PDB file of C-alpha atoms in Angstrom:
ATOM      1  CA  MET A   1       0.000   0.000   0.000  1.00 50.00           C
ATOM      2  CA  VAL A   2       2.824   2.415   0.860  1.00 59.00           C
ATOM      3  CA  GLY A   3       4.598   1.476  -2.358  1.00 62.00           C
ATOM      4  CA  THR A   4       1.504   2.296  -4.370  1.00 60.00           C
ATOM      5  CA  ALA A   5       1.162   5.671  -2.626  1.00 63.00           C
ATOM      6  CA  LEU A   6       4.819   6.493  -3.348  1.00 63.00           C
ATOM      7  CA  LEU A   7       4.373   5.402  -6.934  1.00 57.00           C
ATOM      8  CA  ASP A   8       1.394   7.717  -7.264  1.00 59.00           C
ATOM      9  CA  MET A   9       3.171  10.654  -5.618  1.00 63.00           C
ATOM     10  CA  TYR A  10       6.272  10.405  -7.810  1.00 62.00           C
ATOM     11  CA  ALA A  11       4.135  10.186 -10.919  1.00 59.00           C
ATOM     12  CA  LYS A  12       2.130  13.256  -9.911  1.00 60.00           C
ATOM     13  CA  PHE A  13       5.365  15.193  -9.578  1.00 63.00           C
ATOM     14  CA  GLY A  14       6.548  13.970 -12.965  1.00 63.00           C
ATOM     15  CA  ARG A  15       9.297  11.787 -11.508  1.00 65.00           C
ATOM     16  CA  MET A  16       8.724   8.653 -13.567  1.00 62.00           C
ATOM     17  CA  ASP A  17      12.332   7.629 -12.912  1.00 65.00           C
ATOM     18  CA  LEU A  18      11.640   7.399  -9.171  1.00 68.00           C
ATOM     19  CA  ALA A  19       8.197   5.859  -9.718  1.00 64.00           C
ATOM     20  CA  THR A  20       9.848   3.116 -11.751  1.00 64.00           C
ATOM     21  CA  VAL A  21      12.441   2.490  -9.021  1.00 67.00           C
ATOM     22  CA  VAL A  22       9.697   2.211  -6.383  1.00 65.00           C
ATOM     23  CA  PHE A  23       7.727  -0.196  -8.554  1.00 60.00           C
ATOM     24  CA  ASP A  24      10.802  -2.331  -9.231  1.00 62.00           C
ATOM     25  CA  VAL A  25      11.795  -2.685  -5.548  1.00 62.00           C
ATOM     26  CA  MET A  26       8.352  -3.389  -4.129  1.00 57.00           C
ATOM     27  CA  THR A  27       8.681  -6.761  -2.390  1.00 52.00           C
ATOM     28  CA  VAL A  28       5.041  -7.784  -2.258  1.00 49.00           C
ATOM     29  CA  LYS A  29       3.141  -7.168  -5.429  1.00 51.00           C
ATOM     30  CA  ASN A  30      -0.308  -8.058  -6.537  1.00 65.00           C
ATOM     31  CA  TYR A  31       0.732  -7.992 -10.164  1.00 75.00           C
ATOM     32  CA  PHE A  32      -2.727  -7.484 -11.619  1.00 75.00           C
ATOM     33  CA  GLU A  33      -3.590  -4.606  -9.308  1.00 76.00           C
ATOM     34  CA  GLU A  34      -0.116  -3.134  -9.661  1.00 78.00           C
ATOM     35  CA  ALA A  35      -0.440  -3.254 -13.437  1.00 81.00           C
ATOM     36  CA  LEU A  36      -3.675  -1.285 -13.204  1.00 79.00           C
ATOM     37  CA  GLU A  37      -2.033   1.159 -10.828  1.00 82.00           C
ATOM     38  CA  TYR A  38       0.903   1.562 -13.188  1.00 84.00           C
ATOM     39  CA  PHE A  39      -1.486   2.211 -16.058  1.00 84.00           C
ATOM     40  CA  ARG A  40      -3.246   4.852 -13.953  1.00 83.00           C
ATOM     41  CA  VAL A  41       0.116   6.475 -13.262  1.00 87.00           C
ATOM     42  CA  MET A  42       0.813   6.506 -16.997  1.00 87.00           C
ATOM     43  CA  GLN A  43      -2.505   8.256 -17.599  1.00 83.00           C
ATOM     44  CA  ILE A  44      -1.888  10.848 -14.884  1.00 87.00           C
ATOM     45  CA  SER A  45       1.579  11.500 -16.280  1.00 88.00           C
ATOM     46  CA  GLY A  46       0.299  11.951 -19.813  1.00 88.00           C
ATOM     47  CA  VAL A  47       2.163   8.917 -21.151  1.00 86.00           C
ATOM     48  CA  GLU A  48       0.301   7.565 -24.176  1.00 83.00           C
ATOM     49  CA  PRO A  49      -0.097   3.787 -24.074  1.00 84.00           C
ATOM     50  CA  ASP A  50       0.600   1.674 -27.126  1.00 85.00           C
ATOM     51  CA  TYR A  51      -1.653  -1.147 -28.272  1.00 86.00           C
ATOM     52  CA  LEU A  52       0.324  -3.738 -26.280  1.00 87.00           C
ATOM     53  CA  THR A  53      -0.305  -1.771 -23.093  1.00 86.00           C
ATOM     54  CA  ILE A  54      -4.016  -1.585 -23.903  1.00 85.00           C
ATOM     55  CA  ILE A  55      -4.153  -5.345 -24.500  1.00 87.00           C
ATOM     56  CA  SER A  56      -2.329  -5.975 -21.221  1.00 86.00           C
ATOM     57  CA  VAL A  57      -4.676  -3.738 -19.251  1.00 84.00           C
ATOM     58  CA  LEU A  58      -7.708  -5.399 -20.824  1.00 84.00           C
ATOM     59  CA  ASN A  59      -6.338  -8.825 -19.874  1.00 83.00           C
ATOM     60  CA  VAL A  60      -5.777  -7.611 -16.322  1.00 81.00           C
ATOM     61  CA  CYS A  61      -9.396  -6.406 -16.216  1.00 77.00           C
ATOM     62  CA  ALA A  62     -10.533  -9.893 -17.184  1.00 75.00           C
ATOM     63  CA  ASN A  63      -8.283 -11.576 -14.619  1.00 73.00           C
ATOM     64  CA  VAL A  64      -9.221  -9.411 -11.642  1.00 70.00           C
ATOM     65  CA  ARG A  65     -12.839  -9.160 -12.738  1.00 66.00           C
ATOM     66  CA  THR A  66     -12.911  -5.369 -12.886  1.00 63.00           C
ATOM     67  CA  LEU A  67     -15.647  -4.620 -15.377  1.00 62.00           C
ATOM     68  CA  GLY A  68     -15.630  -0.916 -14.534  1.00 67.00           C
ATOM     69  CA  ILE A  69     -12.138  -0.461 -15.913  1.00 68.00           C
ATOM     70  CA  GLY A  70     -13.036  -2.649 -18.889  1.00 64.00           C
ATOM     71  CA  LEU A  71     -15.982  -0.368 -19.646  1.00 67.00           C
ATOM     72  CA  TRP A  72     -13.746   2.673 -19.289  1.00 71.00           C
ATOM     73  CA  MET A  73     -11.374   1.039 -21.776  1.00 70.00           C
ATOM     74  CA  HIS A  74     -14.328   0.518 -24.128  1.00 66.00           C
ATOM     75  CA  ARG A  75     -14.904   4.269 -24.139  1.00 72.00           C
ATOM     76  CA  TYR A  76     -11.174   5.003 -24.280  1.00 73.00           C
ATOM     77  CA  VAL A  77     -10.212   2.705 -27.186  1.00 73.00           C
ATOM     78  CA  PRO A  78     -12.379   4.389 -29.889  1.00 67.00           C
ATOM     79  CA  LYS A  79     -11.003   7.806 -28.934  1.00 68.00           C
ATOM     80  CA  GLN A  80      -7.469   6.604 -29.621  1.00 70.00           C
ATOM     81  CA  ASP A  81      -5.907   4.967 -32.641  1.00 70.00           C
ATOM     82  CA  PHE A  82      -6.804   1.497 -31.343  1.00 74.00           C
ATOM     83  CA  LYS A  83     -10.361   1.078 -32.617  1.00 73.00           C
ATOM     84  CA  ASP A  84      -9.053  -0.466 -35.843  1.00 84.00           C
ATOM     85  CA  ASN A  85      -6.415  -2.601 -34.134  1.00 90.00           C
ATOM     86  CA  VAL A  86      -7.557  -6.202 -34.570  1.00 94.00           C
ATOM     87  CA  ARG A  87      -5.645  -7.467 -31.531  1.00 93.00           C
ATOM     88  CA  VAL A  88      -7.159  -4.813 -29.272  1.00 91.00           C
ATOM     89  CA  CYS A  89     -10.658  -5.554 -30.589  1.00 92.00           C
ATOM     90  CA  ASN A  90     -10.179  -9.308 -30.131  1.00 94.00           C
ATOM     91  CA  THR A  91      -9.068  -8.765 -26.545  1.00 91.00           C
ATOM     92  CA  LEU A  92     -11.977  -6.409 -25.886  1.00 89.00           C
ATOM     93  CA  MET A  93     -14.418  -9.058 -27.167  1.00 93.00           C
ATOM     94  CA  ASP A  94     -12.815 -11.650 -24.901  1.00 91.00           C
ATOM     95  CA  VAL A  95     -13.140  -9.390 -21.852  1.00 88.00           C
ATOM     96  CA  TYR A  96     -16.796  -8.652 -22.576  1.00 89.00           C
ATOM     97  CA  SER A  97     -17.539 -12.331 -23.091  1.00 92.00           C
ATOM     98  CA  ARG A  98     -15.930 -13.235 -19.771  1.00 88.00           C
ATOM     99  CA  PHE A  99     -18.150 -10.697 -18.021  1.00 86.00           C
ATOM    100  CA  GLY A 100     -21.280 -11.858 -19.835  1.00 90.00           C
ATOM    101  CA  CYS A 101     -21.574  -8.570 -21.756  1.00 89.00           C
ATOM    102  CA  ILE A 102     -22.014 -10.342 -25.057  1.00 96.00           C
ATOM    103  CA  GLU A 103     -23.881  -7.463 -26.701  1.00 95.00           C
ATOM    104  CA  PHE A 104     -20.804  -5.253 -26.258  1.00 91.00           C
ATOM    105  CA  ALA A 105     -18.682  -8.049 -27.745  1.00 94.00           C
ATOM    106  CA  ARG A 106     -21.049  -8.256 -30.711  1.00 97.00           C
ATOM    107  CA  GLN A 107     -20.822  -4.487 -31.254  1.00 93.00           C
ATOM    108  CA  VAL A 108     -17.031  -4.641 -31.299  1.00 92.00           C
ATOM    109  CA  PHE A 109     -17.139  -7.547 -33.778  1.00 96.00           C
ATOM    110  CA  GLN A 110     -19.619  -5.813 -36.075  1.00 95.00           C
ATOM    111  CA  ARG A 111     -17.584  -2.598 -36.142  1.00 91.00           C
ATOM    112  CA  MET A 112     -14.358  -4.375 -37.074  1.00 93.00           C
ATOM    113  CA  HIS A 113     -13.239  -3.591 -40.616  1.00 91.00           C
ATOM    114  CA  LYS A 114     -10.765  -6.458 -40.587  1.00 93.00           C
ATOM    115  CA  ARG A 115     -11.309  -9.759 -38.803  1.00 95.00           C
ATOM    116  CA  THR A 116      -9.020 -12.683 -38.140  1.00 96.00           C
ATOM    117  CA  LEU A 117      -9.611 -16.292 -37.169  1.00 96.00           C
ATOM    118  CA  VAL A 118      -9.213 -15.167 -33.550  1.00 96.00           C
ATOM    119  CA  SER A 119     -11.960 -12.554 -34.061  1.00 97.00           C
ATOM    120  CA  TRP A 120     -14.403 -15.171 -35.308  1.00 98.00           C
ATOM    121  CA  ASN A 121     -13.473 -17.654 -32.601  1.00 97.00           C
ATOM    122  CA  SER A 122     -13.795 -15.004 -29.891  1.00 97.00           C
ATOM    123  CA  ILE A 123     -17.348 -14.110 -30.857  1.00 98.00           C
ATOM    124  CA  ILE A 124     -18.422 -17.735 -31.435  1.00 98.00           C
ATOM    125  CA  VAL A 125     -17.051 -18.943 -28.099  1.00 97.00           C
ATOM    126  CA  GLY A 126     -18.363 -15.799 -26.386  1.00 97.00           C
ATOM    127  CA  PHE A 127     -21.875 -16.504 -27.604  1.00 98.00           C
ATOM    128  CA  ALA A 128     -21.594 -20.197 -26.723  1.00 97.00           C
ATOM    129  CA  VAL A 129     -20.381 -19.827 -23.141  1.00 95.00           C
ATOM    130  CA  ASN A 130     -22.968 -17.141 -22.450  1.00 96.00           C
ATOM    131  CA  GLY A 131     -25.857 -19.319 -23.637  1.00 96.00           C
ATOM    132  CA  PHE A 132     -26.534 -17.569 -26.956  1.00 98.00           C
ATOM    133  CA  VAL A 133     -26.726 -20.835 -28.846  1.00 97.00           C
ATOM    134  CA  GLY A 134     -28.450 -19.572 -31.991  1.00 97.00           C
ATOM    135  CA  GLU A 135     -25.960 -16.753 -32.413  1.00 98.00           C
ATOM    136  CA  ALA A 136     -22.963 -19.020 -31.772  1.00 98.00           C
ATOM    137  CA  LEU A 137     -24.071 -21.481 -34.429  1.00 98.00           C
ATOM    138  CA  GLU A 138     -25.088 -18.698 -36.828  1.00 97.00           C
ATOM    139  CA  TYR A 139     -21.641 -17.094 -36.629  1.00 97.00           C
ATOM    140  CA  PHE A 140     -19.981 -20.523 -36.840  1.00 97.00           C
ATOM    141  CA  ASN A 141     -21.880 -21.224 -40.066  1.00 95.00           C
ATOM    142  CA  LEU A 142     -21.056 -17.746 -41.421  1.00 95.00           C
ATOM    143  CA  MET A 143     -17.414 -18.391 -40.683  1.00 94.00           C
ATOM    144  CA  GLN A 144     -17.527 -21.678 -42.585  1.00 90.00           C
ATOM    145  CA  LYS A 145     -18.841 -19.831 -45.645  1.00 91.00           C
ATOM    146  CA  GLY A 146     -16.174 -17.131 -45.404  1.00 87.00           C
ATOM    147  CA  VAL A 147     -12.454 -16.982 -45.942  1.00 85.00           C
ATOM    148  CA  PHE A 148     -11.424 -18.454 -42.592  1.00 89.00           C
ATOM    149  CA  LYS A 149     -11.105 -22.168 -42.065  1.00 89.00           C
ATOM    150  CA  THR A 150     -12.660 -23.367 -38.826  1.00 93.00           C
ATOM    151  CA  ASP A 151     -10.212 -24.816 -36.325  1.00 96.00           C
ATOM    152  CA  GLU A 152     -10.342 -26.644 -32.996  1.00 96.00           C
ATOM    153  CA  VAL A 153     -11.398 -23.483 -31.142  1.00 96.00           C
ATOM    154  CA  SER A 154     -14.219 -22.809 -33.613  1.00 97.00           C
ATOM    155  CA  PHE A 155     -15.514 -26.328 -33.117  1.00 97.00           C
ATOM    156  CA  THR A 156     -15.206 -26.002 -29.347  1.00 97.00           C
ATOM    157  CA  GLY A 157     -17.554 -23.010 -29.601  1.00 97.00           C
ATOM    158  CA  ALA A 158     -20.061 -24.854 -31.785  1.00 97.00           C
ATOM    159  CA  LEU A 159     -19.980 -27.980 -29.620  1.00 97.00           C
ATOM    160  CA  THR A 160     -20.301 -25.927 -26.421  1.00 96.00           C
ATOM    161  CA  ALA A 161     -23.376 -24.223 -27.871  1.00 97.00           C
ATOM    162  CA  CYS A 162     -24.911 -27.588 -28.790  1.00 97.00           C
ATOM    163  CA  SER A 163     -24.080 -28.945 -25.348  1.00 95.00           C
ATOM    164  CA  HIS A 164     -25.718 -25.990 -23.561  1.00 93.00           C
ATOM    165  CA  ALA A 165     -28.884 -26.342 -25.613  1.00 95.00           C
ATOM    166  CA  GLY A 166     -29.087 -30.128 -25.644  1.00 95.00           C
ATOM    167  CA  LEU A 167     -28.774 -30.234 -29.438  1.00 96.00           C
ATOM    168  CA  ILE A 168     -27.591 -33.828 -29.551  1.00 97.00           C
ATOM    169  CA  GLU A 169     -27.938 -34.469 -33.294  1.00 97.00           C
ATOM    170  CA  ASP A 170     -26.379 -31.137 -34.250  1.00 97.00           C
ATOM    171  CA  GLY A 171     -23.519 -31.664 -31.818  1.00 96.00           C
ATOM    172  CA  LEU A 172     -22.779 -35.130 -33.152  1.00 97.00           C
ATOM    173  CA  GLN A 173     -22.946 -33.811 -36.714  1.00 97.00           C
ATOM    174  CA  TYR A 174     -20.469 -30.988 -35.948  1.00 97.00           C
ATOM    175  CA  PHE A 175     -18.183 -33.503 -34.224  1.00 97.00           C
ATOM    176  CA  ASP A 176     -18.310 -35.760 -37.281  1.00 97.00           C
ATOM    177  CA  ILE A 177     -17.693 -32.867 -39.712  1.00 96.00           C
ATOM    178  CA  MET A 178     -14.819 -31.658 -37.559  1.00 96.00           C
ATOM    179  CA  LYS A 179     -13.026 -34.996 -37.896  1.00 96.00           C
ATOM    180  CA  LYS A 180     -13.934 -36.074 -41.420  1.00 96.00           C
ATOM    181  CA  ILE A 181     -14.096 -32.850 -43.421  1.00 94.00           C
ATOM    182  CA  TYR A 182     -11.896 -30.394 -41.507  1.00 94.00           C
ATOM    183  CA  ARG A 183      -9.442 -33.033 -40.267  1.00 95.00           C
ATOM    184  CA  VAL A 184      -9.385 -31.493 -36.809  1.00 95.00           C
ATOM    185  CA  SER A 185      -8.272 -34.030 -34.224  1.00 96.00           C
ATOM    186  CA  PRO A 186     -10.682 -34.056 -31.284  1.00 96.00           C
ATOM    187  CA  GLN A 187      -9.205 -32.683 -28.075  1.00 95.00           C
ATOM    188  CA  ILE A 188     -10.389 -33.196 -24.514  1.00 95.00           C
ATOM    189  CA  GLU A 189     -12.640 -30.103 -24.786  1.00 94.00           C
ATOM    190  CA  HIS A 190     -14.446 -31.597 -27.774  1.00 95.00           C
ATOM    191  CA  HIS A 191     -14.930 -34.941 -26.053  1.00 95.00           C
ATOM    192  CA  GLY A 192     -16.168 -33.128 -22.946  1.00 94.00           C
ATOM    193  CA  CYS A 193     -18.826 -31.348 -25.004  1.00 93.00           C
ATOM    194  CA  ILE A 194     -19.942 -34.647 -26.545  1.00 94.00           C
ATOM    195  CA  VAL A 195     -20.223 -36.225 -23.085  1.00 94.00           C
ATOM    196  CA  ASP A 196     -22.288 -33.213 -21.941  1.00 92.00           C
ATOM    197  CA  LEU A 197     -24.720 -33.662 -24.837  1.00 90.00           C
TER     198      LEU A 197
END
């Protein structure tokens, strides 16, 4: 606690050199909370974060379950040059999905000009684990028709959705397609979903 107060004080006085020394010598650190504190110090000091910092802070929000900061980041990201950064958007979708804010995740996905396999998997799995079965399978099917080849994570999302909804026939069909057409070797997650059917 004293270390955090010193860190804050040095940053307020523009002494980032001393703030860094304090941070480095702190013996007991809650790394997630300290990372958030360090980010706050950056903001107070006028240091502009890069996209890697934003991704790190978003991951911390997910790990310490601080939705408030995640929501602040949601307002912050579009104001910066990060709204078109695929990695930032993918991480933002993951955070929203973990908190059950799937509509925010959907908005991020829909606003993305460029999407990757990770983008598609993030939204599919996000829908699936939050009980939005129809949406998970709809996006899974859209992905199959698009340029991205479904992988083991995509199928985990589809099978999770089927498992949550008790869609036995659909789940078995996806499992069969996964092996025979896409040549994806079933992992423990896939077998777990089949058992849950």
